[in-house]
Amino acid sequence: MALLEIQDLKTYYYTLRGPVKAVDGINFQVKKGEALGLAGESGCGKTTVALSVLRILPAGGKIVGGKILFRGEDLVKLKDKRMREIRWKGISIVFQGAMNALNPLFKVGDQIVEAIRLHEPKVKKKQAWERTEKLFETVGLEPSRAKHYPHEYSGGMRQRGLIAMALACNPGLLIADEPGTALDVIVQAQVLKLMSELKDKLNLGMILITHDLSIITETCEKTAIMYAGKIVEQGDIVTIFKEPLHPYTQGLISAFPSIKAAKRRMTSIHGSPPDLLKPPTGCRFHPRCPHAMDICKKQDPRPLKLARDHYVACHLVEMGKTG
Amino acid sequence: MIVMSENIAIEVADLKKWFPVRKGFLASLTSREQSFVHAVDGVSFRIKRGEVFGLAGESGSGKTTTGRLLLKLTEPTSGTMYFKGEDITALPEKELKPLRRTMQIIFQDPYESLNPRMTISDILAEPVIVQGTAHGEAEVREKVVQILKDVELVPPEEFLLRYPHELSGGQRQRVSIARAFILNPEFIIADEPVSMLDVSIRADILNLMLDLVEKFKVSFLYITHDLALARHMCDRIAIMYLGKIVEMGSVEKIVYEPLHPYTKALISAVPIPDPTAERIKVVITGEIPSPVNPPSGCRFHTRCPVVMDVCSKEEPPLIDVGKEHYVACHLHK
């Protein structure tokens, strides 16, 4: 059984101008010890997926359909009290923006101790401190630094502190939203290496949310490409990066320069992502798609299973015109 | 000392910018010594005419400050800058205006760098009117329409009366580019011009800049932390670390045959969007030290995996190892 299984999840934000269909019927699975990279441009709904899984959507946001099965339990239906037990102990998150996610008024160690004692009330303060110091060692921070305030940390140290905090209650699934985007490349490489090591060591399931495809190839086994609230293609990274089938995946990959590959003219995807208040009919990518056909404007393509874990939602593939 | 050849657009010699650190009242009682942030600490380079020159490094390496110094947006502490052979280091305020016509900048954030209360046509007309490169309404408008076509905001009539908030990020950055190119400048600086844009549209903006560089025959300074992009944009790159250039050379040399341990680490830290690519990781530990008291000798010695005794004592000079490839490291002499 998968650690996390998402079935036909729909999350909408209700605004005065109508519902914004931020996540509109997505399916994916994450197993233990496996990292899934959720990729897409800003506004495609990837962060909303994370917030839905933890049920911490902002006001106006609502899960309107589907199932989120974590260890077989449907999180969508859970009472708040039970959900609170899942957070941090079952699933935890490393938020975007390492610079601002820690409270500047409290020592980093105290913030982690607070999390531990809130979720495991039986743990004494002293034990919680000892655990915090161990966590610091796990993420490569000097344990004595736990007594310092966030402003005394550099960017990379804060990111490590946040990872330590997320691991405080031994979760089974770790969600990381844009880890390392605010960091310099060398520090980013250090943090990504740490996350991969932790995943293997602790047998964690991991969801890595990022717009940077190159981060996914460095750390994940699987990837799901999101566009306008839907997953257009998913599969293992070698299949997706070597033989992408969806035109959006193809466009996104060729928009990415590689430092090692031969110098070539980069290509963009024309136009910009749609307004999710009024998403295009049929396939949501059709206004930007170089291969759009008549059917694309009318009918939403179903995700088609091509191989184990490789799904593509595109009429071209359905008709056998690519691949 | 400096031999000016016809095809050098910009020459910088031993340029320094130190920012004084403001102290609290009590600290000023205990010590009289003024400390400085050594943002740019003696850089020298040349940009050839029509060349795309990259300045790359981590945040805090001084790359943006170098760009601002070149445009005279901030005064250097010492050193000299030449533009087409003319010393512009100490140019008085009055003589700056004609210089500004020939040197322009494209800023990082298209959401912050365009005045939200001005229409696109006003934003683009302003530099033309201020510099007097066109006279009369019709002539100005003609220039604005032409530049909008050049940056592929077509049909131009549709954009003239719109405000920045009505445009997408990519379109706004095109306006920024148009504003830089409308005066027919000879030198343009772009400071992280695509880092705020979505990946799917970055390539278009970069390609547009390269096309315009060729069309307008400008010299281009591209400031970035993204080496993968720098490789696709630039002819030559200089790698900066703590206010110094540690290595400089053609893109191919820097990417495929880096010599400085820092450059090697930087190149190997760049994630590769190819799951089957061979990866050789030179992961260095720690983060960039404070530029207030930069390490003695070679500034990189505190993090260098191949550090020697001499590194903490003597600062290595930037030396030519052949074919315009320069490196500042005791290992390469």
mmCIF file of N, CA, C and O in Angstrom, chain A residues 41-42 154-157 184-190 193 211-215 217-218 237-238 241-242 248 252 255-273 288, chain B residues 57-59 168 198-204 206-207 211 225 227-229 231-235 251-252 255-256 262 265-267 269-276 279 281 283-287 303:
data_model
loop_
_atom_site.group_PDB
_atom_site.id
_atom_site.type_symbol
_atom_site.label_atom_id
_atom_site.label_comp_id
_atom_site.label_asym_id
_atom_site.label_seq_id
_atom_site.Cartn_x
_atom_site.Cartn_y
_atom_site.Cartn_z
ATOM 1 N N GLU A 41 4.608 25.619 -13.130
ATOM 2 C CA GLU A 41 4.865 27.050 -13.028
ATOM 3 C C GLU A 41 4.097 27.636 -11.855
ATOM 4 O O GLU A 41 3.223 26.986 -11.295
ATOM 5 N N SER A 42 4.389 28.891 -11.535
ATOM 6 C CA SER A 42 3.660 29.494 -10.425
ATOM 7 C C SER A 42 2.184 29.572 -10.805
ATOM 8 O O SER A 42 1.836 29.850 -11.947
ATOM 9 N N SER A 154 22.733 31.635 9.178
ATOM 10 C CA SER A 154 22.787 31.990 7.760
ATOM 11 C C SER A 154 21.610 31.311 7.061
ATOM 12 O O SER A 154 20.907 30.502 7.667
ATOM 13 N N GLY A 155 21.417 31.635 5.789
ATOM 14 C CA GLY A 155 20.290 31.077 5.039
ATOM 15 C C GLY A 155 20.278 29.555 5.031
ATOM 16 O O GLY A 155 19.259 28.923 5.286
ATOM 17 N N GLY A 156 21.428 28.968 4.774
ATOM 18 C CA GLY A 156 21.513 27.514 4.718
ATOM 19 C C GLY A 156 21.232 26.879 6.066
ATOM 20 O O GLY A 156 20.588 25.837 6.156
ATOM 21 N N MET A 157 21.703 27.536 7.144
ATOM 22 C CA MET A 157 21.462 27.006 8.485
ATOM 23 C C MET A 157 19.987 27.067 8.835
ATOM 24 O O MET A 157 19.445 26.168 9.464
ATOM 25 N N ASP A 184 21.784 30.106 -2.309
ATOM 26 C CA ASP A 184 22.781 30.085 -3.371
ATOM 27 C C ASP A 184 23.053 28.654 -3.815
ATOM 28 O O ASP A 184 22.848 27.721 -3.042
ATOM 29 N N VAL A 185 23.558 28.505 -5.043
ATOM 30 C CA VAL A 185 23.671 27.152 -5.600
ATOM 31 C C VAL A 185 24.458 26.183 -4.730
ATOM 32 O O VAL A 185 24.063 25.033 -4.593
ATOM 33 N N ILE A 186 25.533 26.648 -4.130
ATOM 34 C CA ILE A 186 26.352 25.719 -3.356
ATOM 35 C C ILE A 186 25.596 25.255 -2.117
ATOM 36 O O ILE A 186 25.547 24.071 -1.808
ATOM 37 N N VAL A 187 24.935 26.210 -1.445
ATOM 38 C CA VAL A 187 24.163 25.872 -0.258
ATOM 39 C C VAL A 187 22.952 25.027 -0.655
ATOM 40 O O VAL A 187 22.594 24.061 0.025
ATOM 41 N N GLN A 188 22.351 25.351 -1.786
ATOM 42 C CA GLN A 188 21.228 24.576 -2.282
ATOM 43 C C GLN A 188 21.649 23.117 -2.510
ATOM 44 O O GLN A 188 20.937 22.196 -2.118
ATOM 45 N N ALA A 189 22.816 22.933 -3.111
ATOM 46 C CA ALA A 189 23.307 21.576 -3.345
ATOM 47 C C ALA A 189 23.502 20.844 -2.020
ATOM 48 O O ALA A 189 23.171 19.663 -1.900
ATOM 49 N N GLN A 190 24.007 21.562 -1.006
ATOM 50 C CA GLN A 190 24.195 20.949 0.311
ATOM 51 C C GLN A 190 22.858 20.509 0.901
ATOM 52 O O GLN A 190 22.730 19.399 1.421
ATOM 53 N N LYS A 193 21.310 17.526 -0.929
ATOM 54 C CA LYS A 193 22.035 16.307 -0.583
ATOM 55 C C LYS A 193 21.557 15.805 0.783
ATOM 56 O O LYS A 193 21.288 14.616 0.966
ATOM 57 N N HIS A 211 9.511 24.618 -9.017
ATOM 58 C CA HIS A 211 9.348 24.983 -10.420
ATOM 59 C C HIS A 211 10.616 24.611 -11.186
ATOM 60 O O HIS A 211 10.667 24.720 -12.395
ATOM 61 N N ASP A 212 11.633 24.176 -10.430
ATOM 62 C CA ASP A 212 12.928 23.933 -11.044
ATOM 63 C C ASP A 212 13.102 22.443 -11.326
ATOM 64 O O ASP A 212 13.360 21.644 -10.438
ATOM 65 N N LEU A 213 12.959 22.075 -12.596
ATOM 66 C CA LEU A 213 13.031 20.660 -12.962
ATOM 67 C C LEU A 213 14.378 20.054 -12.618
ATOM 68 O O LEU A 213 14.479 18.876 -12.304
ATOM 69 N N SER A 214 15.433 20.865 -12.650
ATOM 70 C CA SER A 214 16.750 20.298 -12.407
ATOM 71 C C SER A 214 16.888 19.840 -10.956
ATOM 72 O O SER A 214 17.626 18.911 -10.666
ATOM 73 N N ILE A 215 16.140 20.469 -10.039
ATOM 74 C CA ILE A 215 16.176 20.030 -8.643
ATOM 75 C C ILE A 215 15.535 18.647 -8.526
ATOM 76 O O ILE A 215 15.984 17.787 -7.771
ATOM 77 N N THR A 217 15.423 16.255 -10.862
ATOM 78 C CA THR A 217 16.289 15.185 -11.372
ATOM 79 C C THR A 217 17.412 14.873 -10.394
ATOM 80 O O THR A 217 17.956 13.781 -10.411
ATOM 81 N N GLU A 218 17.744 15.835 -9.548
ATOM 82 C CA GLU A 218 18.823 15.597 -8.600
ATOM 83 C C GLU A 218 18.355 14.797 -7.387
ATOM 84 O O GLU A 218 19.149 14.145 -6.740
ATOM 85 N N ILE A 237 11.517 9.538 -13.250
ATOM 86 C CA ILE A 237 12.193 10.690 -13.860
ATOM 87 C C ILE A 237 12.901 10.356 -15.165
ATOM 88 O O ILE A 237 12.961 11.181 -16.061
ATOM 89 N N VAL A 238 13.414 9.150 -15.284
ATOM 90 C CA VAL A 238 14.122 8.833 -16.529
ATOM 91 C C VAL A 238 13.145 8.836 -17.704
ATOM 92 O O VAL A 238 13.397 9.444 -18.748
ATOM 93 N N PHE A 241 11.961 12.575 -18.330
ATOM 94 C CA PHE A 241 12.949 13.500 -18.883
ATOM 95 C C PHE A 241 13.541 13.023 -20.207
ATOM 96 O O PHE A 241 13.946 13.831 -21.021
ATOM 97 N N LYS A 242 13.567 11.708 -20.399
ATOM 98 C CA LYS A 242 14.148 11.205 -21.641
ATOM 99 C C LYS A 242 13.121 11.076 -22.755
ATOM 100 O O LYS A 242 13.429 11.303 -23.916
ATOM 101 N N TYR A 248 3.347 19.863 -23.034
ATOM 102 C CA TYR A 248 3.754 20.803 -21.989
ATOM 103 C C TYR A 248 5.052 20.329 -21.322
ATOM 104 O O TYR A 248 5.966 21.112 -21.097
ATOM 105 N N LEU A 252 8.472 22.385 -21.282
ATOM 106 C CA LEU A 252 9.101 22.761 -20.018
ATOM 107 C C LEU A 252 10.551 22.260 -19.983
ATOM 108 O O LEU A 252 11.460 22.977 -19.568
ATOM 109 N N ALA A 255 12.767 24.229 -22.192
ATOM 110 C CA ALA A 255 12.975 25.604 -21.719
ATOM 111 C C ALA A 255 14.086 25.651 -20.673
ATOM 112 O O ALA A 255 14.506 26.717 -20.258
ATOM 113 N N PHE A 256 14.540 24.470 -20.250
ATOM 114 C CA PHE A 256 15.539 24.401 -19.203
ATOM 115 C C PHE A 256 16.937 24.245 -19.751
ATOM 116 O O PHE A 256 17.241 23.256 -20.389
ATOM 117 N N PRO A 257 17.802 25.201 -19.511
ATOM 118 C CA PRO A 257 19.161 25.047 -20.012
ATOM 119 C C PRO A 257 19.921 24.080 -19.116
ATOM 120 O O PRO A 257 19.660 23.989 -17.928
ATOM 121 N N SER A 258 20.834 23.342 -19.693
ATOM 122 C CA SER A 258 21.696 22.496 -18.896
ATOM 123 C C SER A 258 23.095 23.057 -19.032
ATOM 124 O O SER A 258 23.501 23.461 -20.112
ATOM 125 N N ILE A 259 23.814 23.090 -17.921
ATOM 126 C CA ILE A 259 25.156 23.661 -17.979
ATOM 127 C C ILE A 259 26.093 22.768 -18.783
ATOM 128 O O ILE A 259 27.038 23.229 -19.393
ATOM 129 N N LYS A 260 25.780 21.478 -18.820
ATOM 130 C CA LYS A 260 26.688 20.538 -19.482
ATOM 131 C C LYS A 260 26.373 20.320 -20.962
ATOM 132 O O LYS A 260 27.263 20.054 -21.755
ATOM 133 N N ALA A 261 25.086 20.402 -21.307
ATOM 134 C CA ALA A 261 24.722 20.085 -22.686
ATOM 135 C C ALA A 261 25.268 21.137 -23.640
ATOM 136 O O ALA A 261 25.628 22.239 -23.234
ATOM 137 N N ALA A 262 25.315 20.795 -24.913
ATOM 138 C CA ALA A 262 25.834 21.717 -25.916
ATOM 139 C C ALA A 262 24.990 22.993 -25.933
ATOM 140 O O ALA A 262 23.799 22.968 -25.652
ATOM 141 N N LYS A 263 25.647 24.089 -26.275
ATOM 142 C CA LYS A 263 24.959 25.368 -26.322
ATOM 143 C C LYS A 263 23.935 25.343 -27.457
ATOM 144 O O LYS A 263 24.236 24.959 -28.573
ATOM 145 N N ARG A 264 22.717 25.678 -27.119
ATOM 146 C CA ARG A 264 21.693 25.696 -28.160
ATOM 147 C C ARG A 264 20.756 26.854 -27.859
ATOM 148 O O ARG A 264 20.769 27.398 -26.760
ATOM 149 N N ARG A 265 19.928 27.177 -28.831
ATOM 150 C CA ARG A 265 18.960 28.214 -28.589
ATOM 151 C C ARG A 265 17.848 27.621 -27.739
ATOM 152 O O ARG A 265 17.314 26.566 -28.050
ATOM 153 N N MET A 266 17.538 28.299 -26.644
ATOM 154 C CA MET A 266 16.485 27.778 -25.784
ATOM 155 C C MET A 266 15.129 28.081 -26.386
ATOM 156 O O MET A 266 14.969 29.051 -27.116
ATOM 157 N N THR A 267 14.157 27.253 -26.069
ATOM 158 C CA THR A 267 12.819 27.507 -26.583
ATOM 159 C C THR A 267 11.862 27.724 -25.424
ATOM 160 O O THR A 267 12.009 27.136 -24.365
ATOM 161 N N SER A 268 10.885 28.573 -25.654
ATOM 162 C CA SER A 268 9.883 28.850 -24.644
ATOM 163 C C SER A 268 8.572 28.232 -25.058
ATOM 164 O O SER A 268 8.398 27.821 -26.193
ATOM 165 N N ILE A 269 7.632 28.226 -24.113
ATOM 166 C CA ILE A 269 6.259 27.876 -24.456
ATOM 167 C C ILE A 269 5.553 29.204 -24.659
ATOM 168 O O ILE A 269 5.635 30.084 -23.799
ATOM 169 N N HIS A 270 4.900 29.378 -25.787
ATOM 170 C CA HIS A 270 4.277 30.671 -26.047
ATOM 171 C C HIS A 270 3.095 30.920 -25.131
ATOM 172 O O HIS A 270 2.471 29.989 -24.644
ATOM 173 N N GLY A 271 2.805 32.209 -24.922
ATOM 174 C CA GLY A 271 1.670 32.572 -24.086
ATOM 175 C C GLY A 271 1.974 32.392 -22.618
ATOM 176 O O GLY A 271 3.114 32.143 -22.228
ATOM 177 N N SER A 272 0.939 32.554 -21.785
ATOM 178 C CA SER A 272 1.155 32.391 -20.356
ATOM 179 C C SER A 272 0.046 31.524 -19.758
ATOM 180 O O SER A 272 -0.989 31.317 -20.379
ATOM 181 N N PRO A 273 0.277 31.007 -18.542
ATOM 182 C CA PRO A 273 -0.704 30.110 -17.931
ATOM 183 C C PRO A 273 -2.072 30.771 -17.802
ATOM 184 O O PRO A 273 -2.157 31.989 -17.648
ATOM 185 N N ARG A 288 -1.933 27.068 -25.679
ATOM 186 C CA ARG A 288 -0.481 27.248 -25.814
ATOM 187 C C ARG A 288 0.164 26.072 -26.539
ATOM 188 O O ARG A 288 1.370 26.063 -26.746
ATOM 189 N N GLY B 57 28.240 34.708 -9.586
ATOM 190 C CA GLY B 57 28.702 34.470 -8.229
ATOM 191 C C GLY B 57 27.523 34.334 -7.297
ATOM 192 O O GLY B 57 26.387 34.588 -7.686
ATOM 193 N N GLU B 58 27.802 33.929 -6.070
ATOM 194 C CA GLU B 58 26.737 33.782 -5.089
ATOM 195 C C GLU B 58 26.292 35.158 -4.607
ATOM 196 O O GLU B 58 26.959 36.154 -4.867
ATOM 197 N N SER B 59 25.187 35.202 -3.853
ATOM 198 C CA SER B 59 24.781 36.500 -3.338
ATOM 199 C C SER B 59 25.841 36.983 -2.363
ATOM 200 O O SER B 59 26.414 36.201 -1.616
ATOM 201 N N SER B 168 1.492 40.807 -18.277
ATOM 202 C CA SER B 168 2.065 39.667 -17.561
ATOM 203 C C SER B 168 3.527 39.971 -17.238
ATOM 204 O O SER B 168 4.105 40.926 -17.768
ATOM 205 N N ASP B 198 8.524 33.085 -14.883
ATOM 206 C CA ASP B 198 8.266 31.655 -14.949
ATOM 207 C C ASP B 198 9.211 30.991 -15.934
ATOM 208 O O ASP B 198 9.547 31.567 -16.968
ATOM 209 N N VAL B 199 9.595 29.763 -15.620
ATOM 210 C CA VAL B 199 10.571 29.083 -16.462
ATOM 211 C C VAL B 199 10.123 28.945 -17.909
ATOM 212 O O VAL B 199 10.943 29.013 -18.817
ATOM 213 N N SER B 200 8.814 28.767 -18.128
ATOM 214 C CA SER B 200 8.381 28.505 -19.501
ATOM 215 C C SER B 200 8.560 29.720 -20.404
ATOM 216 O O SER B 200 8.584 29.590 -21.618
ATOM 217 N N ILE B 201 8.680 30.923 -19.833
ATOM 218 C CA ILE B 201 8.826 32.096 -20.689
ATOM 219 C C ILE B 201 10.223 32.722 -20.631
ATOM 220 O O ILE B 201 10.535 33.623 -21.390
ATOM 221 N N ARG B 202 11.077 32.206 -19.737
ATOM 222 C CA ARG B 202 12.430 32.759 -19.618
ATOM 223 C C ARG B 202 13.186 32.750 -20.934
ATOM 224 O O ARG B 202 13.830 33.721 -21.302
ATOM 225 N N ALA B 203 13.119 31.612 -21.611
ATOM 226 C CA ALA B 203 13.915 31.441 -22.822
ATOM 227 C C ALA B 203 13.600 32.531 -23.840
ATOM 228 O O ALA B 203 14.504 33.077 -24.467
ATOM 229 N N ASP B 204 12.315 32.865 -23.992
ATOM 230 C CA ASP B 204 11.934 33.903 -24.954
ATOM 231 C C ASP B 204 12.599 35.234 -24.632
ATOM 232 O O ASP B 204 13.050 35.949 -25.512
ATOM 233 N N LEU B 206 15.344 35.750 -22.858
ATOM 234 C CA LEU B 206 16.794 35.662 -23.068
ATOM 235 C C LEU B 206 17.133 35.706 -24.558
ATOM 236 O O LEU B 206 18.055 36.419 -24.973
ATOM 237 N N ASN B 207 16.353 34.969 -25.354
ATOM 238 C CA ASN B 207 16.600 34.986 -26.797
ATOM 239 C C ASN B 207 16.383 36.385 -27.359
ATOM 240 O O ASN B 207 17.146 36.845 -28.215
ATOM 241 N N ASP B 211 19.045 38.613 -29.416
ATOM 242 C CA ASP B 211 18.752 39.147 -30.750
ATOM 243 C C ASP B 211 18.979 40.656 -30.799
ATOM 244 O O ASP B 211 19.542 41.185 -31.756
ATOM 245 N N HIS B 225 23.307 34.643 -10.931
ATOM 246 C CA HIS B 225 23.844 33.597 -10.065
ATOM 247 C C HIS B 225 23.634 32.244 -10.734
ATOM 248 O O HIS B 225 24.113 31.237 -10.262
ATOM 249 N N LEU B 227 24.436 29.788 -13.328
ATOM 250 C CA LEU B 227 25.492 29.500 -14.294
ATOM 251 C C LEU B 227 24.977 28.792 -15.534
ATOM 252 O O LEU B 227 25.544 28.934 -16.614
ATOM 253 N N ALA B 228 23.886 28.030 -15.378
ATOM 254 C CA ALA B 228 23.354 27.339 -16.550
ATOM 255 C C ALA B 228 22.852 28.366 -17.569
ATOM 256 O O ALA B 228 23.066 28.236 -18.768
ATOM 257 N N LEU B 229 22.209 29.431 -17.058
ATOM 258 C CA LEU B 229 21.741 30.484 -17.958
ATOM 259 C C LEU B 229 22.920 31.291 -18.497
ATOM 260 O O LEU B 229 22.959 31.642 -19.674
ATOM 261 N N ARG B 231 25.832 30.350 -19.108
ATOM 262 C CA ARG B 231 26.502 29.601 -20.154
ATOM 263 C C ARG B 231 25.811 29.786 -21.508
ATOM 264 O O ARG B 231 26.446 29.850 -22.536
ATOM 265 N N HIS B 232 24.472 29.873 -21.468
ATOM 266 C CA HIS B 232 23.758 30.015 -22.730
ATOM 267 C C HIS B 232 23.753 31.445 -23.259
ATOM 268 O O HIS B 232 23.550 31.674 -24.437
ATOM 269 N N MET B 233 23.991 32.401 -22.372
ATOM 270 C CA MET B 233 23.929 33.805 -22.774
ATOM 271 C C MET B 233 25.283 34.386 -23.174
ATOM 272 O O MET B 233 25.368 35.228 -24.052
ATOM 273 N N CYS B 234 26.338 33.991 -22.475
ATOM 274 C CA CYS B 234 27.560 34.800 -22.509
ATOM 275 C C CYS B 234 28.636 34.267 -23.449
ATOM 276 O O CYS B 234 28.691 33.091 -23.758
ATOM 277 N N ASP B 235 29.493 35.202 -23.868
ATOM 278 C CA ASP B 235 30.704 34.825 -24.593
ATOM 279 C C ASP B 235 31.827 34.551 -23.594
ATOM 280 O O ASP B 235 32.566 33.604 -23.724
ATOM 281 N N VAL B 251 33.283 31.163 -21.987
ATOM 282 C CA VAL B 251 32.301 30.297 -21.358
ATOM 283 C C VAL B 251 32.748 28.837 -21.405
ATOM 284 O O VAL B 251 32.660 28.113 -20.418
ATOM 285 N N GLU B 252 33.274 28.419 -22.555
ATOM 286 C CA GLU B 252 33.682 27.018 -22.700
ATOM 287 C C GLU B 252 34.783 26.660 -21.707
ATOM 288 O O GLU B 252 34.751 25.615 -21.075
ATOM 289 N N VAL B 255 33.290 26.557 -18.049
ATOM 290 C CA VAL B 255 32.379 25.454 -17.770
ATOM 291 C C VAL B 255 33.070 24.094 -17.887
ATOM 292 O O VAL B 255 32.880 23.217 -17.060
ATOM 293 N N TYR B 256 33.888 23.935 -18.934
ATOM 294 C CA TYR B 256 34.474 22.605 -19.156
ATOM 295 C C TYR B 256 35.857 22.423 -18.538
ATOM 296 O O TYR B 256 36.252 21.317 -18.243
ATOM 297 N N TYR B 262 36.988 27.111 -6.418
ATOM 298 C CA TYR B 262 35.655 27.668 -6.204
ATOM 299 C C TYR B 262 34.804 27.510 -7.458
ATOM 300 O O TYR B 262 33.643 27.105 -7.373
ATOM 301 N N ALA B 265 33.658 23.982 -7.743
ATOM 302 C CA ALA B 265 32.564 23.666 -6.821
ATOM 303 C C ALA B 265 31.253 24.264 -7.318
ATOM 304 O O ALA B 265 30.200 23.634 -7.283
ATOM 305 N N LEU B 266 31.352 25.492 -7.790
ATOM 306 C CA LEU B 266 30.158 26.204 -8.258
ATOM 307 C C LEU B 266 29.543 25.474 -9.453
ATOM 308 O O LEU B 266 28.332 25.255 -9.511
ATOM 309 N N ILE B 267 30.372 25.089 -10.393
ATOM 310 C CA ILE B 267 29.875 24.396 -11.592
ATOM 311 C C ILE B 267 29.262 23.052 -11.199
ATOM 312 O O ILE B 267 28.198 22.681 -11.689
ATOM 313 N N ALA B 269 27.901 22.257 -8.467
ATOM 314 C CA ALA B 269 26.701 22.402 -7.635
ATOM 315 C C ALA B 269 25.469 22.711 -8.473
ATOM 316 O O ALA B 269 24.351 22.603 -7.989
ATOM 317 N N VAL B 270 25.664 23.105 -9.720
ATOM 318 C CA VAL B 270 24.514 23.449 -10.559
ATOM 319 C C VAL B 270 23.735 22.175 -10.882
ATOM 320 O O VAL B 270 24.289 21.232 -11.429
ATOM 321 N N PRO B 271 22.450 22.132 -10.499
ATOM 322 C CA PRO B 271 21.685 20.925 -10.788
ATOM 323 C C PRO B 271 21.498 20.732 -12.295
ATOM 324 O O PRO B 271 21.332 21.702 -13.037
ATOM 325 N N ILE B 272 21.559 19.497 -12.738
ATOM 326 C CA ILE B 272 21.451 19.202 -14.168
ATOM 327 C C ILE B 272 20.080 18.592 -14.457
ATOM 328 O O ILE B 272 19.707 17.602 -13.834
ATOM 329 N N PRO B 273 19.321 19.174 -15.391
ATOM 330 C CA PRO B 273 17.977 18.653 -15.662
ATOM 331 C C PRO B 273 18.028 17.400 -16.542
ATOM 332 O O PRO B 273 17.361 17.322 -17.563
ATOM 333 N N ASP B 274 18.834 16.449 -16.179
ATOM 334 C CA ASP B 274 18.949 15.226 -16.949
ATOM 335 C C ASP B 274 19.263 14.102 -15.960
ATOM 336 O O ASP B 274 20.333 14.079 -15.363
ATOM 337 N N PRO B 275 18.306 13.190 -15.762
ATOM 338 C CA PRO B 275 18.497 12.186 -14.704
ATOM 339 C C PRO B 275 19.639 11.224 -14.977
ATOM 340 O O PRO B 275 20.145 10.593 -14.060
ATOM 341 N N THR B 276 20.065 11.104 -16.244
ATOM 342 C CA THR B 276 21.103 10.126 -16.535
ATOM 343 C C THR B 276 22.487 10.751 -16.681
ATOM 344 O O THR B 276 23.459 10.059 -16.928
ATOM 345 N N ARG B 279 27.369 12.711 -12.797
ATOM 346 C CA ARG B 279 27.508 13.772 -11.808
ATOM 347 C C ARG B 279 28.788 13.596 -11.001
ATOM 348 O O ARG B 279 29.001 12.569 -10.384
ATOM 349 N N LYS B 281 30.368 15.398 -7.957
ATOM 350 C CA LYS B 281 30.049 16.449 -7.002
ATOM 351 C C LYS B 281 31.260 16.866 -6.185
ATOM 352 O O LYS B 281 31.885 16.031 -5.541
ATOM 353 N N VAL B 283 31.312 18.926 -3.371
ATOM 354 C CA VAL B 283 30.502 19.713 -2.446
ATOM 355 C C VAL B 283 31.413 20.347 -1.407
ATOM 356 O O VAL B 283 32.123 19.651 -0.686
ATOM 357 N N ILE B 284 31.405 21.686 -1.404
ATOM 358 C CA ILE B 284 32.209 22.352 -0.389
ATOM 359 C C ILE B 284 31.304 22.699 0.766
ATOM 360 O O ILE B 284 30.099 22.860 0.607
ATOM 361 N N THR B 285 31.875 22.810 1.939
ATOM 362 C CA THR B 285 31.056 23.060 3.117
ATOM 363 C C THR B 285 30.990 24.547 3.412
ATOM 364 O O THR B 285 31.758 25.338 2.866
ATOM 365 N N GLY B 286 30.108 24.905 4.294
ATOM 366 C CA GLY B 286 30.016 26.274 4.768
ATOM 367 C C GLY B 286 29.393 27.214 3.765
ATOM 368 O O GLY B 286 28.965 26.819 2.684
ATOM 369 N N GLU B 287 29.328 28.488 4.165
ATOM 370 C CA GLU B 287 28.748 29.500 3.312
ATOM 371 C C GLU B 287 29.724 30.651 3.162
ATOM 372 O O GLU B 287 30.730 30.716 3.853
ATOM 373 N N ARG B 303 37.176 27.746 2.840
ATOM 374 C CA ARG B 303 36.271 26.681 2.371
ATOM 375 C C ARG B 303 36.942 25.783 1.340
ATOM 376 O O ARG B 303 36.327 24.849 0.851
#
